[in-house]
mmCIF file with all atom_site columns, C-alpha atoms and ligand atoms in Angstrom:
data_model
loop_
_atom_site.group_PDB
_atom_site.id
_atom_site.type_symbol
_atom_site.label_atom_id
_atom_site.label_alt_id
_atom_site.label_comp_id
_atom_site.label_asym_id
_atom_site.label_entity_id
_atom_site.label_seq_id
_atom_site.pdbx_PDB_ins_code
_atom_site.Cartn_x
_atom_site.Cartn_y
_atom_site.Cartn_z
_atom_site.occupancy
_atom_site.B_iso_or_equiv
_atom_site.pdbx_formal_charge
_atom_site.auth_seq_id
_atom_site.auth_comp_id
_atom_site.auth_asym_id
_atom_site.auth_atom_id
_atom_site.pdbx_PDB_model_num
ATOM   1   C  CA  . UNK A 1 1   ? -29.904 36.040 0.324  1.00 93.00 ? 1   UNK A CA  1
ATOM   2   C  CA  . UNK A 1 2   ? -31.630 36.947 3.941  1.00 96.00 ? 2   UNK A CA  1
ATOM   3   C  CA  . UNK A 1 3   ? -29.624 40.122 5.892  1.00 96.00 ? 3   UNK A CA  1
ATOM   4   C  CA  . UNK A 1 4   ? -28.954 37.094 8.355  1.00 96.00 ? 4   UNK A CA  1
ATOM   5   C  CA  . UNK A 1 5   ? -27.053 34.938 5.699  1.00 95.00 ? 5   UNK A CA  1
ATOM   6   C  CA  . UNK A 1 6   ? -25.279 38.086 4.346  1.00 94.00 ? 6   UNK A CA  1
ATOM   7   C  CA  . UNK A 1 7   ? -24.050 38.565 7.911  1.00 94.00 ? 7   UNK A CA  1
ATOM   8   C  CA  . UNK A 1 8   ? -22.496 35.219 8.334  1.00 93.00 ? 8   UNK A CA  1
ATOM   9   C  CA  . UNK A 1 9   ? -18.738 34.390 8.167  1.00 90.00 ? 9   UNK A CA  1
ATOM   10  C  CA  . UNK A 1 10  ? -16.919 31.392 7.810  1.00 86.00 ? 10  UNK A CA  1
ATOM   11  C  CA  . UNK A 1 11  ? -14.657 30.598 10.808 1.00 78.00 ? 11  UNK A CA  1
ATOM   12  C  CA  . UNK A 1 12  ? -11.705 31.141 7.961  1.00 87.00 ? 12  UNK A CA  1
ATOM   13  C  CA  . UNK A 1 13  ? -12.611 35.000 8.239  1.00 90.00 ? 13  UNK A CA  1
ATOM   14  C  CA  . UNK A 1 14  ? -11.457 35.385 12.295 1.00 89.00 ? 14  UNK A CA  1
ATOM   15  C  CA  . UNK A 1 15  ? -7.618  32.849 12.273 1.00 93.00 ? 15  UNK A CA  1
ATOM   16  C  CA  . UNK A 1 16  ? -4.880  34.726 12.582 1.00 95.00 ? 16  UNK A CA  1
ATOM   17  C  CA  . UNK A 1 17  ? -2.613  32.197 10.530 1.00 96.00 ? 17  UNK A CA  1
ATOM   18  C  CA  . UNK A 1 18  ? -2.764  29.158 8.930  1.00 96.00 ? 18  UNK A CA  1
ATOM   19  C  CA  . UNK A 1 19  ? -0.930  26.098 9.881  1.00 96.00 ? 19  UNK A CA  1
ATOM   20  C  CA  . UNK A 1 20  ? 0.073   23.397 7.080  1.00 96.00 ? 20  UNK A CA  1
ATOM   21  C  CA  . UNK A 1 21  ? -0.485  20.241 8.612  1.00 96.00 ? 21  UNK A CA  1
ATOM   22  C  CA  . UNK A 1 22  ? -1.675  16.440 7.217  1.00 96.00 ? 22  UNK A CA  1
ATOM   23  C  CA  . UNK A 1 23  ? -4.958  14.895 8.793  1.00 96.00 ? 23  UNK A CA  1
ATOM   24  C  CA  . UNK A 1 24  ? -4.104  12.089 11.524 1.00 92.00 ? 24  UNK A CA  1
ATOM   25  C  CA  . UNK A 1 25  ? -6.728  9.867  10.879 1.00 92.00 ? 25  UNK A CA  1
ATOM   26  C  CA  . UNK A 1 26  ? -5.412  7.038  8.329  1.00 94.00 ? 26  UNK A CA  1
ATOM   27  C  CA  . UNK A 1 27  ? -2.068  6.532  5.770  1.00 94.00 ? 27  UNK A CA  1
ATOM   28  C  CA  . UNK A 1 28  ? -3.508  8.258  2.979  1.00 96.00 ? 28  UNK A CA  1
ATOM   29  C  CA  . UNK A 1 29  ? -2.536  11.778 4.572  1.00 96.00 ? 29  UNK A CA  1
ATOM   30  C  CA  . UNK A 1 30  ? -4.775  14.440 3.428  1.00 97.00 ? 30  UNK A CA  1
ATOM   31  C  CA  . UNK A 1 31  ? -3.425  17.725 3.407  1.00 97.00 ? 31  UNK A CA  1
ATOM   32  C  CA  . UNK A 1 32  ? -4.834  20.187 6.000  1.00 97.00 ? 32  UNK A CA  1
ATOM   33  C  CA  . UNK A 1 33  ? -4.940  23.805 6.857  1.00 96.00 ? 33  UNK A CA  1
ATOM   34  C  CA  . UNK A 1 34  ? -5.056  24.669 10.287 1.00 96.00 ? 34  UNK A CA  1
ATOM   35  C  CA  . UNK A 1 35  ? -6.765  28.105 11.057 1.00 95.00 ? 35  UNK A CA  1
ATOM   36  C  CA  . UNK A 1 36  ? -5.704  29.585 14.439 1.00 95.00 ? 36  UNK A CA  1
ATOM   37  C  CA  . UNK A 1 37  ? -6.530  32.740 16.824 1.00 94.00 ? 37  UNK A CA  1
ATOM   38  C  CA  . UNK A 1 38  ? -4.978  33.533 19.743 1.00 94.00 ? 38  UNK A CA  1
ATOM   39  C  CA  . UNK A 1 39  ? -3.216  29.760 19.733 1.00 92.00 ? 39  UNK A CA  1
ATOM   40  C  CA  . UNK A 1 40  ? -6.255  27.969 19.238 1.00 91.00 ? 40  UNK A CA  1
ATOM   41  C  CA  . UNK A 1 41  ? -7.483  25.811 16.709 1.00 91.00 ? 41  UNK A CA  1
ATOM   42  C  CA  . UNK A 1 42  ? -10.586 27.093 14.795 1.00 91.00 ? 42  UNK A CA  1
ATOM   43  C  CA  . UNK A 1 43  ? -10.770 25.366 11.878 1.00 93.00 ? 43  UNK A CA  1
ATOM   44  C  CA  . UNK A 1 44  ? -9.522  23.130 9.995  1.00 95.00 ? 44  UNK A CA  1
ATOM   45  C  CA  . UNK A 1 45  ? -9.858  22.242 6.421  1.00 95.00 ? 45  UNK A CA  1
ATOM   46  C  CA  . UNK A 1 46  ? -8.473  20.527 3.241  1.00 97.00 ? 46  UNK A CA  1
ATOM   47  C  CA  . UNK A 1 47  ? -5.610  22.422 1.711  1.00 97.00 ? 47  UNK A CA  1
ATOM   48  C  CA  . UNK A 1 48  ? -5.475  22.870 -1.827 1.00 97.00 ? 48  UNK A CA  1
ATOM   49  C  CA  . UNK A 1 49  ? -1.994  22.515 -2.633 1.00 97.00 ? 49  UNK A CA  1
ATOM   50  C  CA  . UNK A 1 50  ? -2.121  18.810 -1.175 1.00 97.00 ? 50  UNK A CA  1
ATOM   51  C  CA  . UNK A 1 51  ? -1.384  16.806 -4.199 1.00 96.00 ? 51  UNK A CA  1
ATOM   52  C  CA  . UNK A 1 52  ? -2.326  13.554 -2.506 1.00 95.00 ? 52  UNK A CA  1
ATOM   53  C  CA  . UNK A 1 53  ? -6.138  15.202 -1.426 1.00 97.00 ? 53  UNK A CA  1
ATOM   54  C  CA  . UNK A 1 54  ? -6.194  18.552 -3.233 1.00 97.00 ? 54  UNK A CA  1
ATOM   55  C  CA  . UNK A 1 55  ? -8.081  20.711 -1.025 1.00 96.00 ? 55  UNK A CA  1
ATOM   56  C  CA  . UNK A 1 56  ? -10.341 17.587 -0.213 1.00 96.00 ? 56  UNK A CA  1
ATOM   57  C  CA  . UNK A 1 57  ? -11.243 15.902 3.220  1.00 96.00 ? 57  UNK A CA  1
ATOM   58  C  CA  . UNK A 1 58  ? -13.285 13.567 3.987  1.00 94.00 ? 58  UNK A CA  1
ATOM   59  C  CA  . UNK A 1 59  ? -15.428 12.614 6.999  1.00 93.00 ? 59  UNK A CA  1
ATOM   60  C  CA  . UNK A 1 60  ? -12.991 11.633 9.995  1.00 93.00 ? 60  UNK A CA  1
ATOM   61  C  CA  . UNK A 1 61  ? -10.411 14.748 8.137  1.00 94.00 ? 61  UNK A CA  1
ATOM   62  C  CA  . UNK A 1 62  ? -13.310 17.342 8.664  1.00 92.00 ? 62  UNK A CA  1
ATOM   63  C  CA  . UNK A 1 63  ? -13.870 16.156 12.035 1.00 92.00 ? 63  UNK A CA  1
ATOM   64  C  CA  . UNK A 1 64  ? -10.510 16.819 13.107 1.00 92.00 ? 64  UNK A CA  1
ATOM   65  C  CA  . UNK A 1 65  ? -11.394 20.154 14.897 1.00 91.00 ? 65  UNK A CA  1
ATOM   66  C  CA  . UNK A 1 66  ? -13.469 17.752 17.269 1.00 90.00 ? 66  UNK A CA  1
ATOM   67  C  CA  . UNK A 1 67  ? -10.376 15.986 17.805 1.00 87.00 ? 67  UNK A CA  1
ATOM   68  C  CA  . UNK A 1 68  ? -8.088  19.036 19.059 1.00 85.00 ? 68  UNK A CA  1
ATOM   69  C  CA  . UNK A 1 69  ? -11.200 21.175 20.901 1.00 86.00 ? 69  UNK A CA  1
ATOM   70  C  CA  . UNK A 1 70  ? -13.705 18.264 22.277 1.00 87.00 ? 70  UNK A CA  1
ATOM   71  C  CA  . UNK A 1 71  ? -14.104 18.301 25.742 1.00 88.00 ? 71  UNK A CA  1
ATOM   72  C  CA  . UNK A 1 72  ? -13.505 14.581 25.691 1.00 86.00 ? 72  UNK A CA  1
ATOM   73  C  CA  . UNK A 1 73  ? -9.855  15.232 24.186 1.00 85.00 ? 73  UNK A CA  1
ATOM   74  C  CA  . UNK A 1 74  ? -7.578  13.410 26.757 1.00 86.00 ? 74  UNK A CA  1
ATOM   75  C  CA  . UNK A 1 75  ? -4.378  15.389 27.666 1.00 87.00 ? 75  UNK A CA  1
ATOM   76  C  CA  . UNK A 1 76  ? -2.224  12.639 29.074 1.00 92.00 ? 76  UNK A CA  1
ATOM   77  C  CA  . UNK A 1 77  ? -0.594  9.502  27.368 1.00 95.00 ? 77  UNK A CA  1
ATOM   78  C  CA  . UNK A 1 78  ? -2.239  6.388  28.321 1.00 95.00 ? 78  UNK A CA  1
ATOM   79  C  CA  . UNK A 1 79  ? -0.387  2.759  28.252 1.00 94.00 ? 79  UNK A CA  1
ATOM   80  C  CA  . UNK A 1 80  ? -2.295  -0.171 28.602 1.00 94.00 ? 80  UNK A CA  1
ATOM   81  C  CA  . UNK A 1 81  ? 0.280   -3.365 29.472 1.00 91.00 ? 81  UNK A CA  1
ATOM   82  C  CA  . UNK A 1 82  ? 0.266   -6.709 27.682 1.00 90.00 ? 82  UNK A CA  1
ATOM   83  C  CA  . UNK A 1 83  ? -2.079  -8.592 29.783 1.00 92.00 ? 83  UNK A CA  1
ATOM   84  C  CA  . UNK A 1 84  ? -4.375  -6.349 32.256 1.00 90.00 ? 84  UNK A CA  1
ATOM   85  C  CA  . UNK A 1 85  ? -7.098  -4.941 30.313 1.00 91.00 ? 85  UNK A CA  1
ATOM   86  C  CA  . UNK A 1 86  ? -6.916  -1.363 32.312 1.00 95.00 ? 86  UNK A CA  1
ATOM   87  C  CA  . UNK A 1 87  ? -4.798  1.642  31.309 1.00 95.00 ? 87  UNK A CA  1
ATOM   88  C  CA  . UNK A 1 88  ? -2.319  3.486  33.177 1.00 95.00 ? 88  UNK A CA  1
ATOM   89  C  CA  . UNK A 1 89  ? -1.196  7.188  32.746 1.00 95.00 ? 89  UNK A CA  1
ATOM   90  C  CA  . UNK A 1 90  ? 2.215   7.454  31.397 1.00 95.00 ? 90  UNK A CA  1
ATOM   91  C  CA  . UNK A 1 91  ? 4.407   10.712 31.235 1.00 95.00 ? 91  UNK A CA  1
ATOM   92  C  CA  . UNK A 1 92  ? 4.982   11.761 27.858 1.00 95.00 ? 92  UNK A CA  1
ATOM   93  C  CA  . UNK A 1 93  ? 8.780   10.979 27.845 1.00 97.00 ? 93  UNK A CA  1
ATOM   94  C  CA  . UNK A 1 94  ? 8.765   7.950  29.004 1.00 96.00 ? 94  UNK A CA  1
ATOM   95  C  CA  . UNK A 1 95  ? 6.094   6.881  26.736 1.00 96.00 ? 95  UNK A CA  1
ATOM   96  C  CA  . UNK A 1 96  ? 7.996   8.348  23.821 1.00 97.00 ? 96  UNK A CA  1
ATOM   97  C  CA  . UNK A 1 97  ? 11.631  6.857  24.760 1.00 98.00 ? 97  UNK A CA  1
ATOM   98  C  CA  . UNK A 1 98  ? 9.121   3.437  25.097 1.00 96.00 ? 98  UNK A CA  1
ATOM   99  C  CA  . UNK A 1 99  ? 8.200   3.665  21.347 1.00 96.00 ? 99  UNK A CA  1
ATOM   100 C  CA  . UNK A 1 100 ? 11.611  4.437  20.282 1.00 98.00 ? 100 UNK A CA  1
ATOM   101 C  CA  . UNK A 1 101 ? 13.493  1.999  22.085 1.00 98.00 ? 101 UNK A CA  1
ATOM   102 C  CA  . UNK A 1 102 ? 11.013  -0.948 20.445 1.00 96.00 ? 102 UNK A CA  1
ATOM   103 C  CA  . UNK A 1 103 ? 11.219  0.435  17.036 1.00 97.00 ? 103 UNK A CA  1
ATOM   104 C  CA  . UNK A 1 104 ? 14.556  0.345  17.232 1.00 98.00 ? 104 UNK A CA  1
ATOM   105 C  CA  . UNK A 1 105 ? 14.894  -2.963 19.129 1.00 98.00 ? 105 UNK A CA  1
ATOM   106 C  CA  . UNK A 1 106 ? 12.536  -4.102 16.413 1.00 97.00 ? 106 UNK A CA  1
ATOM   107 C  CA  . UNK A 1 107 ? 14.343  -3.067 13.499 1.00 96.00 ? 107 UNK A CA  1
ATOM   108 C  CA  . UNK A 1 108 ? 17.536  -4.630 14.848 1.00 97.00 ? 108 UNK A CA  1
ATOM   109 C  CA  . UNK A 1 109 ? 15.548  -7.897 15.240 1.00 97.00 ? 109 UNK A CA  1
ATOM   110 C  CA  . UNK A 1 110 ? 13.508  -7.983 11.976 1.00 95.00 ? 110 UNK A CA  1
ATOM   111 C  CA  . UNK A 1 111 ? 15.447  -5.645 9.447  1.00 92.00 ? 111 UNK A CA  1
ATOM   112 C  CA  . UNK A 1 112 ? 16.522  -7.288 6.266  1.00 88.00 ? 112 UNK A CA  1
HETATM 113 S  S1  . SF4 B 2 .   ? -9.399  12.747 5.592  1.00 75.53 ? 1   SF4 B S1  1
HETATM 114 FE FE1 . SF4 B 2 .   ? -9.957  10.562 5.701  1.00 75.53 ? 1   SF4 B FE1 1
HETATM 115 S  S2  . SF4 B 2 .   ? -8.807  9.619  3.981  1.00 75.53 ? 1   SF4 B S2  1
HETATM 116 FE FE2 . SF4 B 2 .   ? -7.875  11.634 4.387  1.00 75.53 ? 1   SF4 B FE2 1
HETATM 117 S  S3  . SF4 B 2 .   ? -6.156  11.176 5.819  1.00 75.53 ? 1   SF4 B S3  1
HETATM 118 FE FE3 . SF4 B 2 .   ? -7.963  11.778 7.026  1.00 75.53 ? 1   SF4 B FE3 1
HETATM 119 S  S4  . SF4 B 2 .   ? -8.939  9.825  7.567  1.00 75.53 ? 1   SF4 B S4  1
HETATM 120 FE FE4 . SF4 B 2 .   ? -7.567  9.419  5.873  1.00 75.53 ? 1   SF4 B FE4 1
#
């Protein structure tokens, strides 16, 4: 090993705590730790005690970090309507009251 590779240390080595979360990617819900310093992400990585990925992620899971700390990361909700093809900024509560009231307008239509 070079004195350069002996001085190297994973991102792990700097968080300050680790977050339990699940990657946001698909359904299958791979279990993720979240490393953070001063309240930002800076890592993330499979977490062993997942039993659905066990310590495991895959591509789009490991690329999470890029997800939460990419300068393309958008910070505002945005709503596209049924017909136009452009979106529209939306504040965050009434895009989540939006989603709630049709999944439970939904329910009451479809449940059986
Ligand atoms: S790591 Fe891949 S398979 Fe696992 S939840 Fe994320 S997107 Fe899905």
């Amino acid at each position: 090993m070079s004195p350069r590779t002996k001085r190297l240390r994973p991102h792990t080595d700097t968080a300050e705590r680790v977050v339990q979360s699940v990657c946001p990617y698909c359904a299958v819900g791979c279990g993720q730790q979240i490393y953070v310093k001063d309240d930002k992400v800076v890592q993330i990585e499979g977490n062993p005690a997942s039993p659905v990925s066990r310590g495991r992620l895959r591509l789009k899971g490991s690329a999470t970090l890029q997800l939460t700390t990419g300068s393309e990361r958008r910070h505002e909700v945005l709503y596209r309507r049924s017909y136009p093809t452009d979106w529209e900024p939306l504040d965050l509560e009434t895009a989540m009251d939006t989603v709630a009231d049709r999944v439970v307008e939904t329910r009451r239509r479809a449940w059986r």
